[in-house]
C-alpha positions as CSV (number, residue, x, y, z in Angstrom):
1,X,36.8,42.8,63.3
2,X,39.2,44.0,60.7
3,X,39.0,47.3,62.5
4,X,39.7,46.2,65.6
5,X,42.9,44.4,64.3
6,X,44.2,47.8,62.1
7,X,43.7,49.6,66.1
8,X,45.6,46.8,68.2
9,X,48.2,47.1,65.3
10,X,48.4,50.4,65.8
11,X,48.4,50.4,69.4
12,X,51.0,47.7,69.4
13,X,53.5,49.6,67.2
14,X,53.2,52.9,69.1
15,X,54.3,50.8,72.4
16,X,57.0,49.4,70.6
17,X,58.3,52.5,69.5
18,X,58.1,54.1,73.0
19,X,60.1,51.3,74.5
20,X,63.0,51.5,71.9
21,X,62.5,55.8,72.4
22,X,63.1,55.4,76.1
23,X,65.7,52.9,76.0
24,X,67.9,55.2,73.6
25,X,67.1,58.0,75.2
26,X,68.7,56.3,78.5
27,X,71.5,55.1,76.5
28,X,75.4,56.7,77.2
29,X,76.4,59.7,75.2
30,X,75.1,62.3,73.7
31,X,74.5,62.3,69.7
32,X,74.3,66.7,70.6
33,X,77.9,66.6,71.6
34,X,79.4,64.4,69.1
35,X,78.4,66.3,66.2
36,X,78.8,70.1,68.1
37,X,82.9,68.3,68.3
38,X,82.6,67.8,64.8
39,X,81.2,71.3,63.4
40,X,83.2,72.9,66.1
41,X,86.8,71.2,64.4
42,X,85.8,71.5,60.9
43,X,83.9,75.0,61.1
44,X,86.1,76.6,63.3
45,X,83.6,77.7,65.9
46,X,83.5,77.9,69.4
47,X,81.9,74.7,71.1
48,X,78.7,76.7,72.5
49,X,78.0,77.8,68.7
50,X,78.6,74.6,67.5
51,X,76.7,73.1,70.2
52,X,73.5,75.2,69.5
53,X,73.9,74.6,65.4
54,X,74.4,70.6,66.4
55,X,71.0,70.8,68.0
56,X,69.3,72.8,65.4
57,X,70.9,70.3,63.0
58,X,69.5,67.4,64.8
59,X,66.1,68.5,66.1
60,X,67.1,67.4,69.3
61,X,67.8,69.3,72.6
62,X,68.6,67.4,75.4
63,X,68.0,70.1,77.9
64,X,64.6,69.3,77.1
65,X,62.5,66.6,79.5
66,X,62.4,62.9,78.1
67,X,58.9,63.0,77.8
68,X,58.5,66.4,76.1
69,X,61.1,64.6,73.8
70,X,59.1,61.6,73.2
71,X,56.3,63.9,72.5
72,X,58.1,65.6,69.7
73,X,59.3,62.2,68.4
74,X,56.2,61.2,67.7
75,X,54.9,64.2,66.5
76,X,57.8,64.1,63.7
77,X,57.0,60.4,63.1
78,X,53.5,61.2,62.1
79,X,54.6,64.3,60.0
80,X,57.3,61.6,58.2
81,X,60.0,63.9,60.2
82,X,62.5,60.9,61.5
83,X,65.5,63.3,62.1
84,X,68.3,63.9,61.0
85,X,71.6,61.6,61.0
86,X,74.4,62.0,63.1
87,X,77.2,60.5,60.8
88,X,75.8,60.7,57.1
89,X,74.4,64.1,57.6
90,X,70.8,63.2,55.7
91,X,67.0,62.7,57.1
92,X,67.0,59.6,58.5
93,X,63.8,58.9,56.7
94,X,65.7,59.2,53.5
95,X,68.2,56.8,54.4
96,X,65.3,54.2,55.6
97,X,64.1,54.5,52.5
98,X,67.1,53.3,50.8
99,X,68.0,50.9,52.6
100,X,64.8,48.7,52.7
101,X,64.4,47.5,49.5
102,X,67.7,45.8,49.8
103,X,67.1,44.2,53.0
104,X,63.6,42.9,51.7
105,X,64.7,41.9,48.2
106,X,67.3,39.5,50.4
107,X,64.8,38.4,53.1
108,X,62.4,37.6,51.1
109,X,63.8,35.9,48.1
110,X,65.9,33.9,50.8
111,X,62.6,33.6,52.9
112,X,60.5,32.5,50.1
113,X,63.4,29.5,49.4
114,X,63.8,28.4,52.4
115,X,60.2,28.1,53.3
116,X,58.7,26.5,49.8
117,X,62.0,23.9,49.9
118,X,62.0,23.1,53.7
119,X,57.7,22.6,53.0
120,X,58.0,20.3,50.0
121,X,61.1,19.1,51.2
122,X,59.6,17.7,54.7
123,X,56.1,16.8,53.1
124,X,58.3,14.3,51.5
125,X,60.5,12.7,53.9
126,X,56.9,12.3,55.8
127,X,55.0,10.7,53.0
128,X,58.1,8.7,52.0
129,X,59.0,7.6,55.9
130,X,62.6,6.1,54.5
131,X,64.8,6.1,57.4
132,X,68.1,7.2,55.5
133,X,65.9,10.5,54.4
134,X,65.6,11.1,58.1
135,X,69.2,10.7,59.3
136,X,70.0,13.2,56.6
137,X,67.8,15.5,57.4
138,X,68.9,15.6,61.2
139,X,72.5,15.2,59.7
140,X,71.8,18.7,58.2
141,X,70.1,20.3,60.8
142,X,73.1,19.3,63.1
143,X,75.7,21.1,61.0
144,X,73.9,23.8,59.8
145,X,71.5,24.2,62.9
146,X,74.6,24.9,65.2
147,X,76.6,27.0,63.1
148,X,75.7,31.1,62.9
149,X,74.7,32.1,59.5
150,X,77.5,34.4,59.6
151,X,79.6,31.8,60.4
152,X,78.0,30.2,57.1
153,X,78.6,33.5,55.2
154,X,82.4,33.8,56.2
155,X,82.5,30.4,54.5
156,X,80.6,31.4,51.3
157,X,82.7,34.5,50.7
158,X,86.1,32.1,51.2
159,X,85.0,29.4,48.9
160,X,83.2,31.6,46.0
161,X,84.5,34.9,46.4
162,X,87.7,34.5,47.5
163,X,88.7,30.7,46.8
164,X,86.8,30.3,43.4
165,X,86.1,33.9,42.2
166,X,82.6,33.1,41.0
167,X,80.6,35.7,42.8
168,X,80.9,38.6,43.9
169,X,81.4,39.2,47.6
170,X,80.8,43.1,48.7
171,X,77.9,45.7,47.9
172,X,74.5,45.2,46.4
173,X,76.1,46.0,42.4
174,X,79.0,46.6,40.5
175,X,80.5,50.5,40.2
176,X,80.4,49.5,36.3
177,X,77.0,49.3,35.8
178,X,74.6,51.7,35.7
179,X,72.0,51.7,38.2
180,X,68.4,52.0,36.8
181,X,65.6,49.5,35.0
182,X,67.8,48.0,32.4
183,X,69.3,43.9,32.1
184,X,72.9,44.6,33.2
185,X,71.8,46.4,36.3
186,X,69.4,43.8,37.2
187,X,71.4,40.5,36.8
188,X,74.2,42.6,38.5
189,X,71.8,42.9,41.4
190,X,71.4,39.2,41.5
191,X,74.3,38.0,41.1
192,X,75.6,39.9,44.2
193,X,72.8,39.3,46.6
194,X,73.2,35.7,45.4
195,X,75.9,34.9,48.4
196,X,73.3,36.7,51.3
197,X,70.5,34.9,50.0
198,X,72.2,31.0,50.2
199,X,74.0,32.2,53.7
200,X,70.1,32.8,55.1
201,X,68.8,29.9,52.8
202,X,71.8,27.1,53.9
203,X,70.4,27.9,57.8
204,X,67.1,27.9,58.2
205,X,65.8,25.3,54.9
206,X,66.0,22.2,58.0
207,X,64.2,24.2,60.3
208,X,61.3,24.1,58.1
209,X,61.5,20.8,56.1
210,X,62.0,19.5,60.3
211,X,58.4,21.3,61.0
212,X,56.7,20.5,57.9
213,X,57.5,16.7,58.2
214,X,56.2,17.3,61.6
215,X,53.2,18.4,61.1
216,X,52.7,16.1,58.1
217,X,53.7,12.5,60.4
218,X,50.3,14.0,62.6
219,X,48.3,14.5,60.3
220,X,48.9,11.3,58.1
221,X,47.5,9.7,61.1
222,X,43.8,11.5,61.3
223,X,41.2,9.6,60.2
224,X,40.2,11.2,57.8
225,X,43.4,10.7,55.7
226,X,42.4,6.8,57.0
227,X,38.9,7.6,55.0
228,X,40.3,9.2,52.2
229,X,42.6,6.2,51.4
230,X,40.0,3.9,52.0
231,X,37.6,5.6,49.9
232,X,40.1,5.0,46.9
233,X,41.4,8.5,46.4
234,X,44.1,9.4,44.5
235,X,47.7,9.7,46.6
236,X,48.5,12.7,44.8
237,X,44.7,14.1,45.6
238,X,45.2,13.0,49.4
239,X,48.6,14.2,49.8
240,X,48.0,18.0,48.4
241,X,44.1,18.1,49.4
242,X,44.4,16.9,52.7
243,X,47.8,15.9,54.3
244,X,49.4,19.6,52.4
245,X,47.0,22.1,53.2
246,X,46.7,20.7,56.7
247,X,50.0,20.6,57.6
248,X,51.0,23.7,56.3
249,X,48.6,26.3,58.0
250,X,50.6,26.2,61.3
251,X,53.6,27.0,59.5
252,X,52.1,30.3,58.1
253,X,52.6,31.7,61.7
254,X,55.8,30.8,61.9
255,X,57.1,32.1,58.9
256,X,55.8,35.8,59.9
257,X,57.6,35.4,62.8
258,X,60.9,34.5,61.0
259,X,61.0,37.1,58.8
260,X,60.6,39.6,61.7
261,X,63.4,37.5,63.6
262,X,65.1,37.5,60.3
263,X,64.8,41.4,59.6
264,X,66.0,42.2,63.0
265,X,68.9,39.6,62.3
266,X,70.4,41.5,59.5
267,X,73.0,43.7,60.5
268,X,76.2,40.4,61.0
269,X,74.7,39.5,57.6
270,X,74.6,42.4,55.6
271,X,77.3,43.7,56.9
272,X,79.4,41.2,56.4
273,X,78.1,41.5,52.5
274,X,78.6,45.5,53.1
275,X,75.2,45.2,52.2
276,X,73.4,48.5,52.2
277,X,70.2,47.6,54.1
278,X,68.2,48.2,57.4
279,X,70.7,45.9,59.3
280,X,73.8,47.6,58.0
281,X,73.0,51.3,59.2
282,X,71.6,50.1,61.8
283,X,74.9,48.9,62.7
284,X,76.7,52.2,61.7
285,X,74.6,53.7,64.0
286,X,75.5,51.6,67.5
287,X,78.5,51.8,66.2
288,X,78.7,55.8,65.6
289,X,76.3,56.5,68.8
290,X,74.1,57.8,65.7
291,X,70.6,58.1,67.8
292,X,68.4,59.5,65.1
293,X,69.5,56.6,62.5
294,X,68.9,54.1,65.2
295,X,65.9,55.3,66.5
296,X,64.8,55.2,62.5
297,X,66.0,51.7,61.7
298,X,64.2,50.2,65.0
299,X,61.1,52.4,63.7
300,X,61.5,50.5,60.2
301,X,61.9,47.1,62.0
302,X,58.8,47.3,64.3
303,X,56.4,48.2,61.4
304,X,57.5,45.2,59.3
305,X,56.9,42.9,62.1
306,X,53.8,44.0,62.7
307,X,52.9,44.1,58.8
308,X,54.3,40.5,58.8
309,X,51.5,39.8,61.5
310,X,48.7,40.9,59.5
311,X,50.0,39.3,56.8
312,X,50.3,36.2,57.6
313,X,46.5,36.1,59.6
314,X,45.7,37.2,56.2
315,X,47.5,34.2,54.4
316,X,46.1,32.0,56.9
317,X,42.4,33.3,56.2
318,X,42.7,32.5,52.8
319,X,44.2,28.9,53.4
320,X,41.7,28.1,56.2
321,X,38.3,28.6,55.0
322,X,37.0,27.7,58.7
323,X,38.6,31.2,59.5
324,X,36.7,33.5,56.3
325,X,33.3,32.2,57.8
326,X,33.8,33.8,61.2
C-alpha cells in the first residue's frame, strides 16, 4: 500500500512537471537570446559567439526538438542539474535551495497559527453556541475574507513599518547582524518575518475557526455525543475525546491543501516583504523571462504539494485509528 502511494506520487509529480515544461517551453521569448544580448554588450563579441556561449551557459539549445528538450530536462532533474539562471547567473538548484527555507519558515509558522487558532477558536464558538460569538466571527470573515492578503500586508507595512516604526518591513534580517546560529541573528529573523506571518495569519484564521465550528455543530449532534452526556462524562472529556478529534480529521485535508495553495501564493507576499523565498524568484523570473529559474521554482512547488499530500494522509492515519487497521 505504502508502495503504491510513494509510485502514484511519483507518477503524479513527473506529470506535473511535464505540463509546466511544455507550457514554458511554448511561452514567448527566448531565455538563449536574452542572455547572447547581454554577453554580446558586455563581452564585446559578435552575437553568433555570444549566442553559442549563451547556450553552452544555459544548457539549453532551442534548435533542439521540444521533446528531446524535455528529455534532457528530466535527465538533469534526476542528476540534481536544474540549469542555470538567466538573470543571477547561478545553478538554479542553488538558488532553490536558498530560497525555501524562508518561504517554509513563513508558511508554516503562519500555517501552524492560523490552523491551531481558527481549530480552538471555532471548537469554541460551537460548544459555546452564544450568538454575539457568531456575528463576530462572520464580522471577521467579511472584512478579512474579501480583502487580498496583500492588500492586508500593504496595511501592516503602513501602520507598523511605516506609521509606528516597530517592525521592520523589507528582507528576511538586518545587514547588521551577522548571519549564522547565534541569538541576535535569530530574533533578527523573527522579528522581520513577523509582518509576513500576521498578513497570512489575519486571512485565513476565519476560514478555519468557520470550518471547525462546522464540523463541531455536526458532530455535537451524533448520538453518541447524546450517550456520552448521558452516561455522566466529563464536558471537558466529551469535548476533546469525542466532539475534537472528530471534528478535526476533515480539516487535516484541508490544511495540506492550503499550504500548497499557500506556497504557490507567495510571490505578492514575499515580494511585497522583498522576502527572499520560492515566491520571490519566482517572480524575478516571469518577470526577467528567466526560464531555467522558473522552471526550478515550479519544480520546488509541485514537490511540496505533493509531500504536503502524504503528509497529511499520514497525519490523518495517526488521528483516525479506523484508517491504521486497514
Amino acid at each position: 500500500m505504502k508502495l503504491k502511494k510513494l509510485v502514484v506520487s511519483l507518477v503524479t509529480i513527473l506529470f506535473a512537471i511535464i505540463c509546466m515544461f511544455l507550457v514554458i517551453q511554448n511561452m514567448p521569448g527566448d531565455p538563449v537570446e536574452t542572455l547572447a544580448a547581454e554577453i554580446a554588450r558586455t563581452e564585446n563579441l559578435e552575437m553568433e559567439l555570444a549566442y553559442a556561449k549563451a547556450k553552452s551557459v544555459l544548457n539549453y539549445d532551442p534548435d533542439i526538438p521540444v521533446m528531446q528538450r524535455l528529455v534532457n530536462y528530466l535527465g538533469g532533474v534526476l542528476r540534481g542539474n536544474l540549469g542555470t539562471s538567466l538573470a543571477y547567473h547561478k545553478p538554479v538548484l542553488q538558488l532553490v535551495l536558498g530560497a525555501l527555507p524562508w518561504t517554509l519558515l513563513v508558511l508554516t509558522i503562519s500555517l501552524t497559527l492560523s490552523f491551531s487558532v481558527g481549530v480552538l477558536t471555532g471548537i469554541f464558538i460551537a460548544w459555546k453556541r452564544k450568538r454575539w460569538m457568531n456575528a463576530a466571527l462572520n464580522v471577521w470573515q467579511s472584512i478579512f475574507g474579501s480583502i487580498p492578503d496583500y492588500i492586508v500586508a500593504y496595511l501592516l507595512i503602513f501602520l507598523f513599518a511605516v506609521t509606528l516604526g516597530w517592525l521592520p518591513a523589507r528582507g528576511p534580517y538586518s545587514a547588521e547582524v551577522t548571519p549564522g546560529f547565534n541569538m541576535a541573528f535569530i530574533a533578527n529573523v523573527i522579528r522581520h518575518a513577523i509582518l509576513p506571518v500576521m498578513a497570512y495569519f489575519l486571512t485565513t484564521v476565519a476560514n478555519w475557526t468557520i470550518g471547525m465550528r462546522a464540523n463541531a455543530l455536526t458532530v455535537l449532534g451524533e448520538d453518541y455525543v447524546t450517550y456520552a452526556t448521558a452516561r455522566g462524562l466529563s464536558q471537558r472529556r466529551i469535548l476533546v475525546h469525542y466532539v475534537g478529534r472528530n471534528s478535526v480529521l476533515p480539516m487535516i485535508t484541508s490544511l495540506a491543501i492550503s499550504f500548497g495553495f499557500m506556497f504557490g501564493g507567495s510571490p505578492l507576499i514575499e515580494n511585497l516583504f522583498l522576502y527572499p523565498g520560492v515566491g520571490y524568484y519566482l517572480n524575478q523570473a516571469i518577470t526577467r523571462r528567466d526560464y531555467p529559474l522558473m522552471q526550478g521554482m515550479y519544480f520546488i512547488m509541485i514537490v511540496v504539494v505533493v509531500l504536503s499530500g502524504l503528509l497529511a494522509e499520514k497525519l490523518y492515519a495517526v488521528l483516525n485509528p479506523r484508517l491504521r487497521e486497514r
